[in-house]
Amino acid sequence: MSLLYIYILLVTACVDSAESLVNVSAPVGSTVLLPCKLTEVFNHTSLIQWQINNKGLVFERSSAGTSSGSGYEGRVDIPLDELHKGNCSLVLKNVRITDDHLYKTFTVEHVDSTNPTEAKEIARVSLSVDDETRSSLEDSDSHQTGGNNWIICGGCVLDMAEFLCVFNLHLLFGVISLNLLQIISADLLSVDPGQNITLLCNITNYSEISWYHMNSTGLRQFTSAIQGKLDKHFYVDHNENKSHFALTQSSSSVSLVIIGVRETDLGFYYCGGRNEELHTEFGKPIGLNFTGSSDNERDSSSEDSDSHQTGGTGNIWITNLIVICVISLNLLQIISADLLSVDPGQNITLLCNITNYSEISWYHMNSTDVRKLILAKQRKLDKHFYVDHNENKSHFALTQSSSSVSLVIIGVRETDLGFYYCGGRNEELHTEFGKPIGLNFTGQ
């Protein structure tokens, strides 16, 4: 099964209407997600129930507790925290050939043994069990250990060991929705292969402007400019490829010119600004992809050899192909990350996998923005790091490990979830980023 096919299935199945029949297939021994969305708020008088063909109980949950049907004990669950968010999806583990059924979800309000109200159907899912199909996406860099688990969502199978055990249902919906929101908030631009394009930076009044590129392999800084103190003009301080990237000054900021766009240039771009010792502020993300092959798109793009930003998402980007391609990029970014889980209010330490830099910073990316949280600099004499900037001293701390710096999050809260990067640099050199770390809450 191709990656594109998997992503199409993932998006369409997971957001399908609750009233429609959703078809899901899963191999024997896998863990499958049967999607469901509540139409009303789940409260202390509510009961949610999954059944087989309107008669056999699979699983039910209320404020009083849970109950599993015969043969489903220990294999099914609806996380309570997800129910309160309107997500009534059923997690079915260790799929058996006998699980091949039509499943229905019902809600009942004001449950009383003497006066029950009528059940309301809200979802139908047809599960097809296959004991031979094995489609997988391997994460060769995964640090998790355990058994041979699979993730299935709306007909797609992701062979990522322990992914569901570590992150469960909350991660699957939370991280994907995070990246979908990141896509929605970005300015999306299209370009023909080999064409030049200019990306505008929407932050101003910084003496140092850098440009960053994020794709499925990671995040990197590839060019930067510093403003002269006298004439206030910017000059290039670092450029990883002078024949491929150029900078132009516009007002009090710096735009990026990509010369002869190629496939490796596709992805998300961020400009970041900082003043001397202050932390970095990032601008709005810009998504870059190739245009479609239609004649209309090619005719419109041939009018100007240099494409420019026109203030948001143009009509050319309202196509399923572009959206799916960008989604696939972000799902690959998820797969390549080290994934960690934590309980709300718990402390957690994130290790930085880059060393031998005199300046280490930690960055946080979520659905709203990218920001620098904390910065440490190394003393020249004793080689110990000291904190130069901390956005929130009561919430973030640094610990030195070997020749790098780890981030400690004190009392993790919902706003801390997302992706973390550590970045290192030596004096005037560009920033190198470590492997991303995905953080989410554990299941209840």
CSV table of C-alpha atoms in Angstrom, one decimal:
chain,number,residue,atom,x,y,z
A,1,MET,CA,0.0,0.0,0.0
A,2,SER,CA,1.5,3.3,-1.0
A,3,LEU,CA,2.0,6.2,1.5
A,4,LEU,CA,-0.3,8.5,-0.4
A,5,TYR,CA,-3.1,5.8,-0.3
A,6,ILE,CA,-2.6,5.4,3.5
A,7,TYR,CA,-2.8,9.1,4.1
A,8,ILE,CA,-6.0,9.5,2.0
A,9,LEU,CA,-7.6,6.7,4.0
A,10,LEU,CA,-6.4,8.1,7.3
A,11,VAL,CA,-7.9,11.5,6.6
A,12,THR,CA,-11.2,10.4,5.1
A,13,ALA,CA,-11.9,7.7,7.6
A,14,CYS,CA,-11.0,9.5,10.8
A,15,VAL,CA,-13.2,12.6,10.0
A,16,ASP,CA,-16.1,10.8,8.4
A,17,SER,CA,-19.6,11.6,9.5
A,18,ALA,CA,-20.9,9.6,12.4
A,19,GLU,CA,-24.1,8.7,10.5
A,20,SER,CA,-22.2,7.0,7.6
A,21,LEU,CA,-21.0,3.4,7.5
A,22,VAL,CA,-17.3,3.3,8.0
A,23,ASN,CA,-15.4,0.3,6.6
A,24,VAL,CA,-12.3,-0.8,8.5
A,25,SER,CA,-10.0,-3.7,7.8
A,26,ALA,CA,-7.4,-5.2,10.2
A,27,PRO,CA,-5.1,-8.2,10.3
A,28,VAL,CA,-5.4,-10.8,13.0
A,29,GLY,CA,-3.4,-9.9,16.1
A,30,SER,CA,-3.4,-6.1,15.4
A,31,THR,CA,-4.9,-3.2,17.4
A,32,VAL,CA,-7.7,-1.4,15.5
A,33,LEU,CA,-9.5,1.9,16.0
A,34,LEU,CA,-13.2,2.0,15.3
A,35,PRO,CA,-14.0,5.7,14.7
A,36,CYS,CA,-16.9,7.5,16.4
A,37,LYS,CA,-17.8,11.1,17.3
A,38,LEU,CA,-20.4,12.1,19.9
A,39,THR,CA,-23.3,14.3,18.8
A,40,GLU,CA,-23.9,15.5,22.4
A,41,VAL,CA,-21.8,16.3,25.5
A,42,PHE,CA,-20.8,13.2,27.6
A,43,ASN,CA,-21.8,13.9,31.2
A,44,HIS,CA,-22.4,12.0,34.5
A,45,THR,CA,-25.8,10.8,33.3
A,46,SER,CA,-24.5,9.5,29.9
A,47,LEU,CA,-23.8,6.0,28.8
A,48,ILE,CA,-21.9,5.1,25.7
A,49,GLN,CA,-22.2,1.5,24.3
A,50,TRP,CA,-20.7,-0.4,21.4
A,51,GLN,CA,-22.7,-3.4,20.2
A,52,ILE,CA,-22.6,-6.1,17.5
A,53,ASN,CA,-25.6,-6.1,15.2
A,54,ASN,CA,-27.8,-4.4,17.8
A,55,LYS,CA,-27.7,-7.2,20.3
A,56,GLY,CA,-24.3,-8.4,21.5
A,57,LEU,CA,-22.5,-6.1,24.0
A,58,VAL,CA,-18.9,-5.2,23.1
A,59,PHE,CA,-18.1,-2.4,25.5
A,60,GLU,CA,-19.9,0.3,27.5
A,61,ARG,CA,-18.8,3.2,29.7
A,62,SER,CA,-20.6,5.5,32.0
A,63,SER,CA,-19.5,7.7,34.9
A,64,ALA,CA,-20.1,4.6,37.1
A,65,GLY,CA,-17.6,2.4,35.3
A,66,THR,CA,-17.1,0.1,32.4
A,67,SER,CA,-18.4,-3.3,31.2
A,68,SER,CA,-17.1,-5.6,28.4
A,69,GLY,CA,-19.0,-8.2,26.5
A,70,SER,CA,-18.1,-11.9,26.4
A,71,GLY,CA,-14.9,-12.5,24.5
A,72,TYR,CA,-13.9,-8.8,24.6
A,73,GLU,CA,-12.7,-8.7,28.2
A,74,GLY,CA,-9.3,-6.8,28.4
A,75,ARG,CA,-9.3,-6.1,24.7
A,76,VAL,CA,-11.6,-3.0,24.4
A,77,ASP,CA,-11.6,0.5,25.8
A,78,ILE,CA,-12.9,4.0,25.2
A,79,PRO,CA,-10.6,6.4,27.1
A,80,LEU,CA,-12.6,8.6,29.4
A,81,ASP,CA,-10.7,11.8,28.6
A,82,GLU,CA,-11.4,11.3,25.0
A,83,LEU,CA,-15.2,10.9,25.7
A,84,HIS,CA,-15.2,14.3,27.4
A,85,LYS,CA,-13.7,15.7,24.2
A,86,GLY,CA,-16.5,14.1,22.0
A,87,ASN,CA,-14.4,11.2,20.8
A,88,CYS,CA,-16.2,7.9,21.4
A,89,SER,CA,-13.9,5.7,19.2
A,90,LEU,CA,-13.4,2.1,20.3
A,91,VAL,CA,-9.9,0.7,20.7
A,92,LEU,CA,-10.0,-3.1,20.0
A,93,LYS,CA,-6.7,-4.9,20.7
A,94,ASN,CA,-5.5,-8.4,19.6
A,95,VAL,CA,-8.0,-8.6,16.8
A,96,ARG,CA,-9.4,-12.1,16.2
A,97,ILE,CA,-11.0,-13.6,13.1
A,98,THR,CA,-14.3,-13.8,15.0
A,99,ASP,CA,-14.3,-10.0,15.4
A,100,ASP,CA,-15.4,-9.6,11.8
A,101,HIS,CA,-18.8,-7.9,12.4
A,102,LEU,CA,-20.9,-4.8,11.9
A,103,TYR,CA,-20.4,-2.6,15.0
A,104,LYS,CA,-22.8,0.1,16.2
A,105,THR,CA,-22.5,2.8,18.8
A,106,PHE,CA,-25.3,4.0,21.0
A,107,THR,CA,-25.8,6.7,23.6
A,108,VAL,CA,-28.3,6.6,26.5
A,109,GLU,CA,-29.2,9.6,28.7
A,110,HIS,CA,-30.5,9.5,32.3
A,111,VAL,CA,-29.8,5.8,32.7
A,112,ASP,CA,-32.0,4.2,35.4
A,113,SER,CA,-32.7,0.6,36.0
A,114,THR,CA,-36.5,1.3,36.3
A,115,ASN,CA,-36.9,4.0,33.7
A,116,PRO,CA,-34.2,3.8,31.0
A,117,THR,CA,-34.5,6.1,28.0
A,118,GLU,CA,-34.3,5.1,24.4
A,119,ALA,CA,-30.9,4.4,23.0
A,120,LYS,CA,-29.7,6.7,20.1
A,121,GLU,CA,-27.5,5.3,17.4
A,122,ILE,CA,-24.5,7.6,16.5
A,123,ALA,CA,-22.1,5.4,14.5
A,124,ARG,CA,-21.7,2.3,12.3
A,125,VAL,CA,-18.4,0.6,11.6
A,126,SER,CA,-18.0,-2.6,9.5
A,127,LEU,CA,-14.8,-4.4,10.6
A,128,SER,CA,-13.3,-6.8,8.1
A,129,VAL,CA,-10.6,-9.1,9.6
A,130,ASP,CA,-7.8,-10.4,7.4
A,131,ASP,CA,-5.4,-13.0,8.7
A,132,GLU,CA,-2.9,-12.5,5.9
A,133,THR,CA,-2.6,-8.8,5.0
A,134,ARG,CA,0.5,-7.1,6.5
A,135,SER,CA,1.1,-3.6,5.4
A,136,SER,CA,3.7,-1.6,7.3
A,137,LEU,CA,5.6,1.6,7.7
A,138,GLU,CA,8.8,1.0,9.6
A,139,ASP,CA,10.5,3.4,11.9
A,140,SER,CA,14.1,2.3,12.0
A,141,ASP,CA,15.1,4.9,14.6
A,142,SER,CA,12.4,4.0,17.1
A,143,HIS,CA,13.6,3.7,20.7
A,144,GLN,CA,10.5,1.9,21.9
A,145,THR,CA,10.5,-1.8,22.8
A,146,GLY,CA,7.8,-4.4,23.1
A,147,GLY,CA,5.6,-6.6,21.0
A,148,ASN,CA,4.4,-6.6,17.5
A,149,ASN,CA,1.6,-4.1,17.6
A,150,TRP,CA,-0.2,-2.5,14.6
A,151,ILE,CA,-2.2,0.6,14.2
A,152,ILE,CA,-5.3,0.6,12.0
A,153,CYS,CA,-7.3,3.6,11.2
A,154,GLY,CA,-10.1,3.5,8.6
A,155,GLY,CA,-8.5,0.7,6.6
A,156,CYS,CA,-4.8,1.8,6.8
A,157,VAL,CA,-2.2,-0.3,8.7
A,158,LEU,CA,0.8,1.3,10.3
A,159,ASP,CA,3.4,-1.2,11.5
A,160,MET,CA,5.1,1.0,14.2
A,161,ALA,CA,5.9,-1.1,17.2
A,162,GLU,CA,4.3,-0.1,20.5
A,163,PHE,CA,3.0,3.2,18.9
A,164,LEU,CA,-0.5,2.7,20.3
A,165,CYS,CA,0.8,1.2,23.6
A,166,VAL,CA,2.9,4.3,24.2
A,167,PHE,CA,0.5,7.0,22.9
A,168,ASN,CA,-2.8,5.2,22.6
A,169,LEU,CA,-5.9,6.9,21.2
A,170,HIS,CA,-5.0,10.4,22.4
A,171,LEU,CA,-1.8,10.6,20.5
A,172,LEU,CA,-3.3,9.3,17.2
A,173,PHE,CA,-5.9,12.1,17.2
A,174,GLY,CA,-3.9,14.7,19.0
A,175,VAL,CA,-0.7,14.7,17.0
A,176,ILE,CA,-2.4,14.3,13.6
A,177,SER,CA,-4.8,17.1,14.4
A,178,LEU,CA,-1.8,19.2,15.6
A,179,ASN,CA,-0.2,18.8,12.2
A,180,LEU,CA,-3.4,19.4,10.3
A,181,LEU,CA,-3.8,22.7,12.3
A,182,GLN,CA,-0.2,23.6,11.4
A,183,ILE,CA,-1.1,23.1,7.8
A,184,ILE,CA,-4.2,25.2,8.0
A,185,SER,CA,-2.4,28.0,9.7
A,186,ALA,CA,0.4,28.1,7.1
A,187,ASP,CA,0.6,30.2,3.9
A,188,LEU,CA,0.7,27.6,1.2
A,189,LEU,CA,2.6,28.4,-2.0
A,190,SER,CA,3.0,26.4,-5.3
A,191,VAL,CA,5.9,26.5,-7.8
A,192,ASP,CA,7.0,24.6,-10.9
A,193,PRO,CA,10.1,22.5,-10.7
A,194,GLY,CA,13.2,24.6,-11.6
A,195,GLN,CA,11.3,27.9,-11.1
A,196,ASN,CA,12.5,30.6,-8.7
A,197,ILE,CA,10.3,31.7,-5.8
A,198,THR,CA,10.5,34.4,-3.1
A,199,LEU,CA,9.3,33.8,0.5
A,200,LEU,CA,8.4,36.8,2.5
A,201,CYS,CA,9.2,37.1,6.2
A,202,ASN,CA,6.4,38.5,8.3
A,203,ILE,CA,8.5,39.5,11.3
A,204,THR,CA,10.3,42.8,11.5
A,205,ASN,CA,12.6,44.9,13.7
A,206,TYR,CA,15.2,42.2,14.5
A,207,SER,CA,18.9,42.6,14.0
A,208,GLU,CA,19.4,38.9,13.0
A,209,ILE,CA,17.1,37.1,10.6
A,210,SER,CA,17.5,33.4,9.8
A,211,TRP,CA,15.5,31.0,7.6
A,212,TYR,CA,14.6,27.4,8.6
A,213,HIS,CA,13.4,24.5,6.5
A,214,MET,CA,11.4,21.5,7.9
A,215,ASN,CA,10.6,18.4,5.9
A,216,SER,CA,10.4,14.7,6.7
A,217,THR,CA,14.1,14.4,7.5
A,218,GLY,CA,14.1,17.2,10.2
A,219,LEU,CA,14.5,20.9,10.8
A,220,ARG,CA,17.5,22.9,9.8
A,221,GLN,CA,18.7,26.5,9.6
A,222,PHE,CA,20.3,27.1,6.2
A,223,THR,CA,20.8,30.9,5.9
A,224,SER,CA,21.0,34.0,8.1
A,225,ALA,CA,21.6,37.7,7.8
A,226,ILE,CA,22.8,40.3,10.4
A,227,GLN,CA,21.8,44.0,10.3
A,228,GLY,CA,24.6,46.6,10.2
A,229,LYS,CA,24.4,49.0,13.2
A,230,LEU,CA,25.1,52.1,11.1
A,231,ASP,CA,23.4,51.7,7.8
A,232,LYS,CA,20.7,49.2,9.1
A,233,HIS,CA,21.2,47.1,5.9
A,234,PHE,CA,21.4,43.3,6.2
A,235,TYR,CA,24.3,41.3,5.1
A,236,VAL,CA,24.5,37.5,4.7
A,237,ASP,CA,26.3,35.9,7.7
A,238,HIS,CA,25.7,32.3,6.7
A,239,ASN,CA,24.4,30.6,3.5
A,240,GLU,CA,24.6,26.8,3.1
A,241,ASN,CA,24.3,27.0,-0.7
A,242,LYS,CA,25.0,30.4,-2.3
A,243,SER,CA,24.0,29.2,-5.8
A,244,HIS,CA,20.6,28.0,-4.6
A,245,PHE,CA,19.6,30.5,-1.9
A,246,ALA,CA,19.7,34.2,-1.8
A,247,LEU,CA,18.4,36.9,0.6
A,248,THR,CA,16.7,40.2,-0.3
A,249,GLN,CA,15.9,43.1,2.1
A,250,SER,CA,12.3,44.2,2.2
A,251,SER,CA,11.5,47.0,4.6
A,252,SER,CA,13.0,46.0,8.0
A,253,SER,CA,13.1,42.2,7.3
A,254,VAL,CA,14.7,39.7,4.9
A,255,SER,CA,13.0,37.6,2.2
A,256,LEU,CA,14.3,34.3,1.0
A,257,VAL,CA,14.8,33.5,-2.7
A,258,ILE,CA,15.1,29.9,-3.7
A,259,ILE,CA,16.8,29.6,-7.1
A,260,GLY,CA,15.6,26.7,-9.2
A,261,VAL,CA,13.3,24.9,-6.8
A,262,ARG,CA,13.8,21.1,-6.6
A,263,GLU,CA,12.0,18.3,-4.8
A,264,THR,CA,14.3,18.5,-1.7
A,265,ASP,CA,13.1,22.1,-1.2
A,266,LEU,CA,9.5,21.2,-0.6
A,267,GLY,CA,8.2,21.4,3.0
A,268,PHE,CA,7.7,24.2,5.5
A,269,TYR,CA,9.7,27.4,5.9
A,270,TYR,CA,10.0,29.6,9.0
A,271,CYS,CA,11.9,32.9,9.4
A,272,GLY,CA,13.2,33.6,12.8
A,273,GLY,CA,14.4,36.9,14.3
A,274,ARG,CA,16.5,37.8,17.3
A,275,ASN,CA,18.2,40.8,18.8
A,276,GLU,CA,21.7,40.1,20.2
A,277,GLU,CA,21.1,38.0,23.4
A,278,LEU,CA,17.3,37.7,23.2
A,279,HIS,CA,15.4,34.6,22.2
A,280,THR,CA,14.2,33.9,18.7
A,281,GLU,CA,10.7,34.8,17.5
A,282,PHE,CA,9.4,32.8,14.5
A,283,GLY,CA,7.1,34.0,11.8
A,284,LYS,CA,4.1,32.3,10.3
A,285,PRO,CA,5.0,29.0,8.5
A,286,ILE,CA,5.0,28.8,4.7
A,287,GLY,CA,4.3,25.6,3.0
A,288,LEU,CA,5.9,24.9,-0.4
A,289,ASN,CA,4.9,22.3,-2.9
A,290,PHE,CA,4.9,21.7,-6.7
A,291,THR,CA,2.0,22.8,-8.7
A,292,GLY,CA,-0.3,20.3,-10.4
A,293,SER,CA,0.1,19.2,-13.9
A,294,SER,CA,-3.1,20.9,-15.2
A,295,ASP,CA,-2.7,23.4,-18.1
A,296,ASN,CA,-4.4,26.2,-16.2
A,297,GLU,CA,-1.9,26.0,-13.4
A,298,ARG,CA,1.0,25.9,-15.8
A,299,ASP,CA,-0.3,28.8,-17.9
A,300,SER,CA,-0.8,31.0,-14.8
A,301,SER,CA,2.6,30.2,-13.4
A,302,SER,CA,4.4,30.9,-16.7
A,303,GLU,CA,3.4,34.6,-16.6
A,304,ASP,CA,6.0,35.3,-14.0
A,305,SER,CA,9.3,33.5,-13.6
A,306,ASP,CA,9.5,34.5,-10.0
A,307,SER,CA,6.4,33.5,-8.0
A,308,HIS,CA,5.6,35.7,-5.0
A,309,GLN,CA,3.4,35.3,-1.9
A,310,THR,CA,0.0,36.8,-2.5
A,311,GLY,CA,-1.3,36.9,1.1
A,312,GLY,CA,-2.6,33.4,2.1
A,313,THR,CA,-4.0,30.3,0.6
A,314,GLY,CA,-4.6,30.8,-3.1
A,315,ASN,CA,-7.1,28.9,-5.1
A,316,ILE,CA,-4.4,26.8,-6.7
A,317,TRP,CA,-3.8,25.2,-3.2
A,318,ILE,CA,-7.4,24.2,-2.7
A,319,THR,CA,-6.8,20.7,-4.2
A,320,ASN,CA,-6.8,17.4,-2.5
A,321,LEU,CA,-3.4,16.4,-4.0
A,322,ILE,CA,-1.5,19.3,-2.4
A,323,VAL,CA,-3.2,18.9,1.0
A,324,ILE,CA,-2.5,15.1,1.1
A,325,CYS,CA,1.2,15.7,0.1
A,326,VAL,CA,1.7,18.2,2.9
A,327,ILE,CA,-0.1,15.9,5.4
A,328,SER,CA,2.1,13.0,4.3
A,329,LEU,CA,5.2,15.2,5.0
A,330,ASN,CA,4.0,15.9,8.5
A,331,LEU,CA,3.1,12.2,9.2
A,332,LEU,CA,6.6,11.2,8.2
A,333,GLN,CA,7.9,13.9,10.6
A,334,ILE,CA,5.8,12.2,13.3
A,335,ILE,CA,7.2,8.7,12.4
A,336,SER,CA,10.8,10.0,12.5
A,337,ALA,CA,10.4,11.6,16.0
A,338,ASP,CA,11.2,10.0,19.4
A,339,LEU,CA,7.7,9.7,21.0
A,340,LEU,CA,7.3,10.2,24.7
A,341,SER,CA,4.3,10.0,27.0
A,342,VAL,CA,3.7,11.7,30.3
A,343,ASP,CA,0.9,12.1,32.9
A,344,PRO,CA,-0.6,15.6,33.4
A,345,GLY,CA,1.3,17.4,36.1
A,346,GLN,CA,4.3,15.1,35.9
A,347,ASN,CA,7.9,16.2,35.3
A,348,ILE,CA,9.7,15.0,32.3
A,349,THR,CA,13.3,15.3,30.9
A,350,LEU,CA,14.0,15.6,27.2
A,351,LEU,CA,17.5,14.6,26.1
A,352,CYS,CA,19.3,16.6,23.4
A,353,ASN,CA,21.2,14.4,20.9
A,354,ILE,CA,23.6,17.0,19.6
A,355,THR,CA,26.8,17.8,21.3
A,356,ASN,CA,29.9,20.0,21.2
A,357,TYR,CA,28.1,23.4,20.8
A,358,SER,CA,28.7,26.4,22.9
A,359,GLU,CA,25.1,27.5,22.7
A,360,ILE,CA,22.1,25.2,23.1
A,361,SER,CA,18.5,26.2,22.7
A,362,TRP,CA,15.2,24.3,23.0
A,363,TYR,CA,12.3,25.0,20.7
A,364,HIS,CA,8.7,24.0,20.9
A,365,MET,CA,6.3,23.5,18.0
A,366,ASN,CA,2.6,23.1,18.3
A,367,SER,CA,-0.5,24.0,16.2
A,368,THR,CA,-0.1,27.7,16.8
A,369,ASP,CA,3.6,28.5,16.4
A,370,VAL,CA,7.2,27.6,16.9
A,371,ARG,CA,9.0,29.4,19.7
A,372,LYS,CA,12.3,29.2,21.6
A,373,LEU,CA,11.8,28.3,25.2
A,374,ILE,CA,15.2,28.4,26.8
A,375,LEU,CA,18.8,29.1,25.9
A,376,ALA,CA,22.0,28.0,27.6
A,377,LYS,CA,25.6,29.2,26.9
A,378,GLN,CA,28.8,27.4,27.7
A,379,ARG,CA,31.5,29.1,29.8
A,380,LYS,CA,34.9,29.1,28.1
A,381,LEU,CA,36.9,28.1,31.2
A,382,ASP,CA,35.0,25.4,33.1
A,383,LYS,CA,32.8,24.4,30.0
A,384,HIS,CA,29.7,24.4,32.2
A,385,PHE,CA,26.4,25.7,30.7
A,386,TYR,CA,24.5,28.6,32.3
A,387,VAL,CA,20.9,29.7,31.5
A,388,ASP,CA,21.0,32.9,29.4
A,389,HIS,CA,17.2,33.0,28.6
A,390,ASN,CA,14.2,31.2,30.1
A,391,GLU,CA,10.7,31.9,29.1
A,392,ASN,CA,9.3,30.5,32.3
A,393,LYS,CA,11.7,29.7,35.2
A,394,SER,CA,9.0,28.0,37.3
A,395,HIS,CA,8.1,25.7,34.4
A,396,PHE,CA,11.3,25.0,32.5
A,397,ALA,CA,14.8,24.0,33.7
A,398,LEU,CA,18.0,22.8,32.1
A,399,THR,CA,20.4,20.0,33.3
A,400,GLN,CA,23.8,19.4,31.8
A,401,SER,CA,24.5,15.9,30.5
A,402,SER,CA,27.9,15.3,29.0
A,403,SER,CA,28.6,18.0,26.5
A,404,SER,CA,24.9,18.9,25.9
A,405,VAL,CA,21.9,20.2,27.7
A,406,SER,CA,18.6,18.4,28.6
A,407,LEU,CA,15.3,20.2,29.0
A,408,VAL,CA,13.2,19.6,32.1
A,409,ILE,CA,9.5,20.4,31.9
A,410,ILE,CA,8.0,20.9,35.4
A,411,GLY,CA,4.4,19.9,35.8
A,412,VAL,CA,3.5,19.1,32.2
A,413,ARG,CA,0.2,20.7,31.0
A,414,GLU,CA,-1.8,20.5,27.8
A,415,THR,CA,-0.1,23.5,26.2
A,416,ASP,CA,3.3,21.7,26.5
A,417,LEU,CA,2.2,18.9,24.1
A,418,GLY,CA,3.7,18.9,20.6
A,419,PHE,CA,7.2,18.6,19.1
A,420,TYR,CA,10.5,19.7,20.7
A,421,TYR,CA,13.8,20.4,19.0
A,422,CYS,CA,17.2,21.2,20.6
A,423,GLY,CA,19.4,23.4,18.5
A,424,GLY,CA,23.2,24.1,18.8
A,425,ARG,CA,25.5,26.7,17.4
A,426,ASN,CA,29.0,28.0,17.9
A,427,GLU,CA,29.3,31.8,18.0
A,428,GLU,CA,28.5,33.0,14.5
A,429,LEU,CA,27.8,29.6,12.9
A,430,HIS,CA,24.4,28.4,11.9
A,431,THR,CA,22.1,26.3,14.1
A,432,GLU,CA,22.1,22.5,13.9
A,433,PHE,CA,18.9,20.8,15.1
A,434,GLY,CA,18.6,17.4,16.9
A,435,LYS,CA,16.0,14.8,16.2
A,436,PRO,CA,12.4,15.9,17.0
A,437,ILE,CA,10.8,14.6,20.2
A,438,GLY,CA,7.0,14.2,20.3
A,439,LEU,CA,5.3,14.7,23.6
A,440,ASN,CA,1.8,13.7,24.6
A,441,PHE,CA,-0.3,12.5,27.6
A,442,THR,CA,-0.5,8.9,28.5
A,443,GLY,CA,-3.9,7.2,28.5
A,444,GLN,CA,-6.2,7.1,31.5
